[in-house]
Short mmCIF file of C-alpha atoms in Angstrom, two decimals:
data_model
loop_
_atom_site.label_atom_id
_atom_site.label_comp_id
_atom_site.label_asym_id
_atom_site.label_seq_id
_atom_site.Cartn_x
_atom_site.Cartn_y
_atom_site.Cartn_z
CA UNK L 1 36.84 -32.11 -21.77
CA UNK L 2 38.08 -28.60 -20.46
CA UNK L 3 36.96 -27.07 -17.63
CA UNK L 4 34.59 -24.09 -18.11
CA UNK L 5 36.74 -20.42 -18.52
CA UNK L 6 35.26 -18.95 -14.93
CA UNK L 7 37.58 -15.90 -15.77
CA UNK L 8 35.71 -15.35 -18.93
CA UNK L 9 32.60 -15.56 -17.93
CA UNK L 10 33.05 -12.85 -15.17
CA UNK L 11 34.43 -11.09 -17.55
CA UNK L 12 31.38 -10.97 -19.51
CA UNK L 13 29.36 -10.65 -16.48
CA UNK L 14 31.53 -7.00 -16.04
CA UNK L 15 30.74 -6.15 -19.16
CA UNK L 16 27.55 -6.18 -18.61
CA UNK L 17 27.13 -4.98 -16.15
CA UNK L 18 28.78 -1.85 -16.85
CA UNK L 19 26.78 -1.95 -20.35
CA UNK L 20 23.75 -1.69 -18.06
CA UNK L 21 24.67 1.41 -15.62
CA UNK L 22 26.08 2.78 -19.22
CA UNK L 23 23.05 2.79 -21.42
CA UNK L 24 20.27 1.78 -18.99
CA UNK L 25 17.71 2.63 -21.72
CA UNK L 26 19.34 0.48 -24.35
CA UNK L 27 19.74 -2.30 -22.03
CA UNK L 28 16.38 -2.21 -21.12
CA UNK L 29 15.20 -2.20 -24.97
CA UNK L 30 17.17 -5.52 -25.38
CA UNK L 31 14.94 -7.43 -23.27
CA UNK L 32 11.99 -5.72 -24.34
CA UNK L 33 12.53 -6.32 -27.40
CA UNK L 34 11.76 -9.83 -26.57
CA UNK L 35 9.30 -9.56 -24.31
CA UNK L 36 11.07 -9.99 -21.32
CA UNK L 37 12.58 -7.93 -18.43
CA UNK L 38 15.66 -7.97 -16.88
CA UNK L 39 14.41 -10.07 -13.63
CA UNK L 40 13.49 -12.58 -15.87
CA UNK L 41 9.62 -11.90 -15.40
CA UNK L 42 6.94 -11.03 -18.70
CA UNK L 43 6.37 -7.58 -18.96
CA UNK L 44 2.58 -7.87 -17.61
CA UNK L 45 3.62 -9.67 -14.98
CA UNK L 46 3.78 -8.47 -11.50
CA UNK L 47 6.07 -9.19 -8.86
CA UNK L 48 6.02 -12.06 -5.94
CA UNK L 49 3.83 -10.31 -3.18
CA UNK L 50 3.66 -11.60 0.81
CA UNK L 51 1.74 -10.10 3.34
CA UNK L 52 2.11 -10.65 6.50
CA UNK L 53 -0.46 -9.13 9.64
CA UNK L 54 -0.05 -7.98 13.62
CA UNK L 55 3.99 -7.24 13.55
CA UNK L 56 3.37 -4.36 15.57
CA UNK L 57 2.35 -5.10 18.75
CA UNK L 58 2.01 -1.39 20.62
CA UNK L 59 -0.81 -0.95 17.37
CA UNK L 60 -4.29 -1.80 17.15
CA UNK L 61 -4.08 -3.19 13.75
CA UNK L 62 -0.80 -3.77 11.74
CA UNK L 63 0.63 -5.40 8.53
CA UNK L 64 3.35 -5.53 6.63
CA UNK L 65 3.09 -5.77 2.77
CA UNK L 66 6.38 -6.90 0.07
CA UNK L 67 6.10 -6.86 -3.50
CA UNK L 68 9.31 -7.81 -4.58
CA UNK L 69 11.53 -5.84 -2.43
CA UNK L 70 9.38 -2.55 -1.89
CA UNK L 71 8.32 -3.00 1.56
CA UNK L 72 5.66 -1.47 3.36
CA UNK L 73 4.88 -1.45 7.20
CA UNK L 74 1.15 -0.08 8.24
CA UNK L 75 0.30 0.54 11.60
CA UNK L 76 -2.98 1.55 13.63
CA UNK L 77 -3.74 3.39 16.62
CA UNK L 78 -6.73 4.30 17.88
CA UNK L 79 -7.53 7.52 19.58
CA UNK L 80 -10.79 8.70 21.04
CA UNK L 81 -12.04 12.64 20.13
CA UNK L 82 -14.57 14.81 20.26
CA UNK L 83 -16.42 14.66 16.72
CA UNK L 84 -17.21 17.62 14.34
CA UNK L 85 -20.17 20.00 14.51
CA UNK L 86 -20.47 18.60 10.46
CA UNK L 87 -20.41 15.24 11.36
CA UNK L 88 -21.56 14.57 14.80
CA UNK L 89 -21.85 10.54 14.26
CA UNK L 90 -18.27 10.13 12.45
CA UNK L 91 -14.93 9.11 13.39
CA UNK L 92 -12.37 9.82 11.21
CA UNK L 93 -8.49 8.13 9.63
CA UNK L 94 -5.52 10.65 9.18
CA UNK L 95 -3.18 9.08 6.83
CA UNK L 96 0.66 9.72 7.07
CA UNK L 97 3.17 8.25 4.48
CA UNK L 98 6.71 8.32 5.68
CA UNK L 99 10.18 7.82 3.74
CA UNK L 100 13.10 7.41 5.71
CA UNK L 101 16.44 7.59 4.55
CA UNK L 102 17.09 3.80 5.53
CA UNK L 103 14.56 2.85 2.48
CA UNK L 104 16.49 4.78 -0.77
CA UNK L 105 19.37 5.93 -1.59
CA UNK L 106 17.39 9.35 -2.83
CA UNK L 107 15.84 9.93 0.29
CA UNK L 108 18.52 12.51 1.82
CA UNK L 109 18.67 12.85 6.10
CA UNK L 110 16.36 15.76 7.42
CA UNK L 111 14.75 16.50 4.30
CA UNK L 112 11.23 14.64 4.06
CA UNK L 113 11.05 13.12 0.53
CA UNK L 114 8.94 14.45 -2.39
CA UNK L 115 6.88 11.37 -2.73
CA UNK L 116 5.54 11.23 0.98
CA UNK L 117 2.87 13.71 1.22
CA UNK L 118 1.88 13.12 -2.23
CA UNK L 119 1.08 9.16 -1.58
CA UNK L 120 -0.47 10.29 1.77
CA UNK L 121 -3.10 12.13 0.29
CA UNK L 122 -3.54 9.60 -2.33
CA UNK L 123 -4.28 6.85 0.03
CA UNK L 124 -6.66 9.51 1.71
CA UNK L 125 -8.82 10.18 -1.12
CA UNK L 126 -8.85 6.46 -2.08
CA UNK L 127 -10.46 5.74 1.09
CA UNK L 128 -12.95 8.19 0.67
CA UNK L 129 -13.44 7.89 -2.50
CA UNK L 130 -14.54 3.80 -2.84
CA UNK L 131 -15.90 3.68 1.18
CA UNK L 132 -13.96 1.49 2.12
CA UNK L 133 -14.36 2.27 5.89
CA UNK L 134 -18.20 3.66 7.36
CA UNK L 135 -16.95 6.39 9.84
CA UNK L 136 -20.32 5.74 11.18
CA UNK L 137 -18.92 2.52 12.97
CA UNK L 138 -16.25 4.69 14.45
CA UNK L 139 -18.72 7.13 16.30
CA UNK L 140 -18.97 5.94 20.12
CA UNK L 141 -21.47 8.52 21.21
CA UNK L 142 -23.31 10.68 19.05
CA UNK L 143 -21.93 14.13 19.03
CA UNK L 144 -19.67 13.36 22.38
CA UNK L 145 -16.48 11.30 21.34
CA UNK L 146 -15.75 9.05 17.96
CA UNK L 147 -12.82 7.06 17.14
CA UNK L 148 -9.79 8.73 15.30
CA UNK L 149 -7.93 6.49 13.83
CA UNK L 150 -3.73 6.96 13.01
CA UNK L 151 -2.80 5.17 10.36
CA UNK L 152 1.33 5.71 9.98
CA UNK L 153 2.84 3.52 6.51
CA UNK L 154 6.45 3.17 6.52
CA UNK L 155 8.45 2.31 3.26
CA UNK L 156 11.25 0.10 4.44
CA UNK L 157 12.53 -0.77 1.02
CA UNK L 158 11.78 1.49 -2.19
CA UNK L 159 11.95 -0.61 -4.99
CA UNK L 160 9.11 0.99 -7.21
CA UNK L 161 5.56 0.69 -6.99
CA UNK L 162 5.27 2.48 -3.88
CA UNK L 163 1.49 3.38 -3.96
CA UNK L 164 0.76 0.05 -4.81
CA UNK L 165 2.61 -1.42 -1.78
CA UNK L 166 1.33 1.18 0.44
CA UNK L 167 -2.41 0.59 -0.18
CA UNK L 168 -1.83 -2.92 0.42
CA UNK L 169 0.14 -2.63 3.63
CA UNK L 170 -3.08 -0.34 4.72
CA UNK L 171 -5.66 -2.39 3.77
CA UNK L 172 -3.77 -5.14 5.29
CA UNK L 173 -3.62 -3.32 8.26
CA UNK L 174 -7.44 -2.49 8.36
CA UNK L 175 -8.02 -6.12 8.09
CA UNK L 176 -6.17 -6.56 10.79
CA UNK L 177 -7.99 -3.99 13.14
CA UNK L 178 -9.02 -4.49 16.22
CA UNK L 179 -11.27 -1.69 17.63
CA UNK L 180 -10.42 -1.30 22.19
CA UNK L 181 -13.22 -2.36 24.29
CA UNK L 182 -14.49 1.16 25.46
CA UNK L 183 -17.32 2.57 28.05
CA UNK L 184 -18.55 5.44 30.20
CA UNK L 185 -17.67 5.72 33.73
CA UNK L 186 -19.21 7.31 36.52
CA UNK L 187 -17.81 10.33 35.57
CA UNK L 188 -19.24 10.19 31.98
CA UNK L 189 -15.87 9.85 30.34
CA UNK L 190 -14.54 7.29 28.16
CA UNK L 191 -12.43 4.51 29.62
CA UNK L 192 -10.99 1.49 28.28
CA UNK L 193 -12.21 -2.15 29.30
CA UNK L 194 -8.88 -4.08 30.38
CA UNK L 195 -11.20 -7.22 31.47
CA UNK L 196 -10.27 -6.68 35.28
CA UNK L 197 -13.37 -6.74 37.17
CA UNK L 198 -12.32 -4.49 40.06
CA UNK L 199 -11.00 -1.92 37.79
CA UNK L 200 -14.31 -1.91 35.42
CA UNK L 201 -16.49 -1.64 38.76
CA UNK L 202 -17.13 1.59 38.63
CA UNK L 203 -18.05 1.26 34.40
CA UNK L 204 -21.96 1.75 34.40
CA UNK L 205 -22.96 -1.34 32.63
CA UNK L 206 -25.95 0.50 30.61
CA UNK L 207 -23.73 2.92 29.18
CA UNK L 208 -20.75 0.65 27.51
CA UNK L 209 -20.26 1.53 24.34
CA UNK L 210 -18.82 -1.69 23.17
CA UNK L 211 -17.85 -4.22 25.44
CA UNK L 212 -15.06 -6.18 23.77
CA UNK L 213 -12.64 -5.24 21.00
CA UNK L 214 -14.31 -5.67 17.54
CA UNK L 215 -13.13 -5.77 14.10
CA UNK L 216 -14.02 -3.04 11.58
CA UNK L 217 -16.22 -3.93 8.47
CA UNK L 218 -14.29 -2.99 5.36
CA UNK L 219 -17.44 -2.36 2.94
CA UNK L 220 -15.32 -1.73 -0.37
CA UNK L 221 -11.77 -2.75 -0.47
CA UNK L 222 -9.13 -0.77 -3.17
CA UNK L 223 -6.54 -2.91 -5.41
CA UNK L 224 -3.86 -0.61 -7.51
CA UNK L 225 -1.36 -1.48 -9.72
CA UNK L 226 0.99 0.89 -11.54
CA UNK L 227 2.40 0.27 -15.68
CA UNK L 228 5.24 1.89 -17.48
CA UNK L 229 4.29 2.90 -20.64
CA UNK L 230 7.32 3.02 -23.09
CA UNK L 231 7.03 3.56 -26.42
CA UNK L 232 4.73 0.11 -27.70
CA UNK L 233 5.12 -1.39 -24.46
CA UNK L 234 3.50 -1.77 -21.22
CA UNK L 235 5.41 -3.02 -18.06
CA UNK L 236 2.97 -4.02 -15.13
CA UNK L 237 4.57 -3.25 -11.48
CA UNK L 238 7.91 -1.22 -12.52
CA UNK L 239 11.23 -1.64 -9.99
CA UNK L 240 12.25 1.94 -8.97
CA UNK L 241 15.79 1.41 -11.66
CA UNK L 242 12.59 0.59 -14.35
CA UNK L 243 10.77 4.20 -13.18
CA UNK L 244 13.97 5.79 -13.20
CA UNK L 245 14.47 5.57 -16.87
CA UNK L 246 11.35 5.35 -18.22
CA UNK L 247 8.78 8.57 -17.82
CA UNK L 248 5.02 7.47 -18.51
CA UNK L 249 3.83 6.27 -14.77
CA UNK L 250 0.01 4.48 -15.14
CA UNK L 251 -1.57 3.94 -11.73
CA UNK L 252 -4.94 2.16 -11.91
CA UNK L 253 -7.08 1.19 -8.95
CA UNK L 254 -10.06 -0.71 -8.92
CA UNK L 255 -12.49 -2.13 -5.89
CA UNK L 256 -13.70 -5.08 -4.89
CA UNK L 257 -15.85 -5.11 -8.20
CA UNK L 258 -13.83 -4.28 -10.25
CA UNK L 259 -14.70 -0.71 -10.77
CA UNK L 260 -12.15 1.63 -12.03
CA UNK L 261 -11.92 4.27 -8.12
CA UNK L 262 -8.69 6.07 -9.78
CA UNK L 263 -6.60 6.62 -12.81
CA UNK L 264 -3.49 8.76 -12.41
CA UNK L 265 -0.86 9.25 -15.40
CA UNK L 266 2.20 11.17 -14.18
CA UNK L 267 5.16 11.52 -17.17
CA UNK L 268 5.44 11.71 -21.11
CA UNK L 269 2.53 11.16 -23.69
CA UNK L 270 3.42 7.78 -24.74
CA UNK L 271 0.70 5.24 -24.99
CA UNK L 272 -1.89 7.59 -23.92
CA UNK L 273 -4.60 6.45 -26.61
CA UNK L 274 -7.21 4.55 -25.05
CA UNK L 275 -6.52 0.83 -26.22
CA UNK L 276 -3.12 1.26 -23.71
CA UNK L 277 -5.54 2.53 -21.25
CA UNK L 278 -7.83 -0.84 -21.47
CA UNK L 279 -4.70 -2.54 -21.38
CA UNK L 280 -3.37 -1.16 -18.22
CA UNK L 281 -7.27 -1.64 -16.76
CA UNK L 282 -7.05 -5.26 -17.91
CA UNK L 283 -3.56 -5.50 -16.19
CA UNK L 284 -5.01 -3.88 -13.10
CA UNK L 285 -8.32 -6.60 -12.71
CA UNK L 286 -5.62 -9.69 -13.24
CA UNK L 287 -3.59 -7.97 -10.63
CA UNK L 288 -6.66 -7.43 -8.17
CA UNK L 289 -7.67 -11.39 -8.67
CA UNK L 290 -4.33 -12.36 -6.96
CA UNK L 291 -4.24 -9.87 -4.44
CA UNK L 292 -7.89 -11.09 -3.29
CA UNK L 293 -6.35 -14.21 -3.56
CA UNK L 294 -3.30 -13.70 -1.21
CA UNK L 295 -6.18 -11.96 1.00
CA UNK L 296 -8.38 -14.35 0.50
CA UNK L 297 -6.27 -16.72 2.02
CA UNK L 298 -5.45 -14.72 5.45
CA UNK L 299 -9.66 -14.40 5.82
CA UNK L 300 -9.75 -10.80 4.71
CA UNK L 301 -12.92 -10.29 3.69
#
């Protein structure tokens, strides 16, 4: 028996390759046409996801979140500030999405990327929008000083799916939260609790305004998960070389009951009747069962 032609076959590996970087649509198509993608995975099916909490340790709450290789880092810090006049017993998150060059090849040095602000006030409105977070919880004394809380998401790795990755790095991160033991002094300012005795002496005991660090209740927590829609088909979780060629973006997120918070369609017309639109809702609850799951199994509530 001969020994397998290893020439030939990286011959044919070439030739695909440069098929691929050639015709990227028509490559694509192929697999499609059978139902399958490229990385071997259905086209409904999302990619492996691992989340992973309290890597930073200068932040108050952390996480890092990786579905496939799109990587997100969240991190957390606390500040205390005077609240609004409007609402006296609120604290309030500031959400900041960075890209750095490190994490694409399209992200050029000293020119912020087009996709940062956008996803930043995406994540903001999300939060608002299914109330996730009471910024009642944050308030430390009425009308005096509230929490404001930072929360800086770095992509590490942009491999598509960005938004998705980022809202799960934040939640994550959330989860992971762990609001500073806090109280008045004798000067009626807020101080931190460090647990030293001596140094808490002069804390007046009636007026701490918690005692030790706490976590913060997450009332309503946000799942998304964005589909390429392409001419009869629908491709759940989409690598960046997938969004590159293909112009129908689908991003669906639902909450912890599965009720639809936001629908956003950037791209083409394709698909836009409503039976793709249950389909990419239908995609989006299967998604948000094993993300609760992988939550689920970290106790995030």
């Amino acid at each position: 028996m001969g020994l397998p032609d290893s020439s030939q076959d990286l011959s044919t590996e070439m030739e695909v390759d440069a098929f691929r970087r050639l015709f990227p649509l028509r490559f694509f198509e192929r697999h499609l046409s059978e139902s399958l993608r490229p990385d071997g995975r259905p086209l409904g099916k999302a990619r492996d996801t691992i989340v992973n909490l309290g890597l930073v340790s200068s932040a108050d709450g952390s996480a890092l979140a990786k579905i496939g290789s799109t990587t997100m880092l969240a991190a957390i810090r606390m500040e205390v500030m005077s609240p609004s006049t409007d609402s006296p017993d609120e604290g309030c998150i500031a959400v900041e999405f960075h890209m750095p060059p490190i994490c694409s090849p399209t992200v050029r040095p000293g020119r912020p990327a087009d996709e940062a602000p956008v996803i930043s006030k995406r994540l903001s409105d999300i939060f608002s929008s299914c109330d996730m977070i009471d910024l009642k919880e944050l308030c430390l004394v009425s009308g005096k000083a509230a929490w404001m809380g930072y929360l800086d998401i770095y992509c590490l790795d942009a491999d598509g799916a960005l938004f998705d990755a980022a809202l799960l790095s934040a939640v994550a991160a959330f989860s992971n939260l762990q609001i500073p033991a806090v109280a008045l002094n004798d000067n009626g300012r807020i101080v931190a609790i460090n647990g030293e005795q001596e140094e808490n002496a002069s804390i007046k005991e009636k007026e701490a305004v918690n005692k030790e660090k706490r976590k913060l209740t997450l009332k309503n927590i946000p799942f998304a998960l964005t589909c390429i829609l392409h001419k009869k088909y629908i491709l759940a979780d989409p690598t960046a070389e997938e969004e590159s060629i293909m112009d129908t973006l689908v991003t669906v997120v639902l909450d912890s009951s599965d009720q639809i918070v936001s629908f956003n369609k950037s791209g083409g017309n394709a698909l836009a009747g409503s039976s793709a639109i249950k389909s990419c809702v239908e995609l989006a609850r299967k998604r948000g069962k094993e993300l609760k799951q992988i939550l689920g199994e970290m106790d995030i509530d």
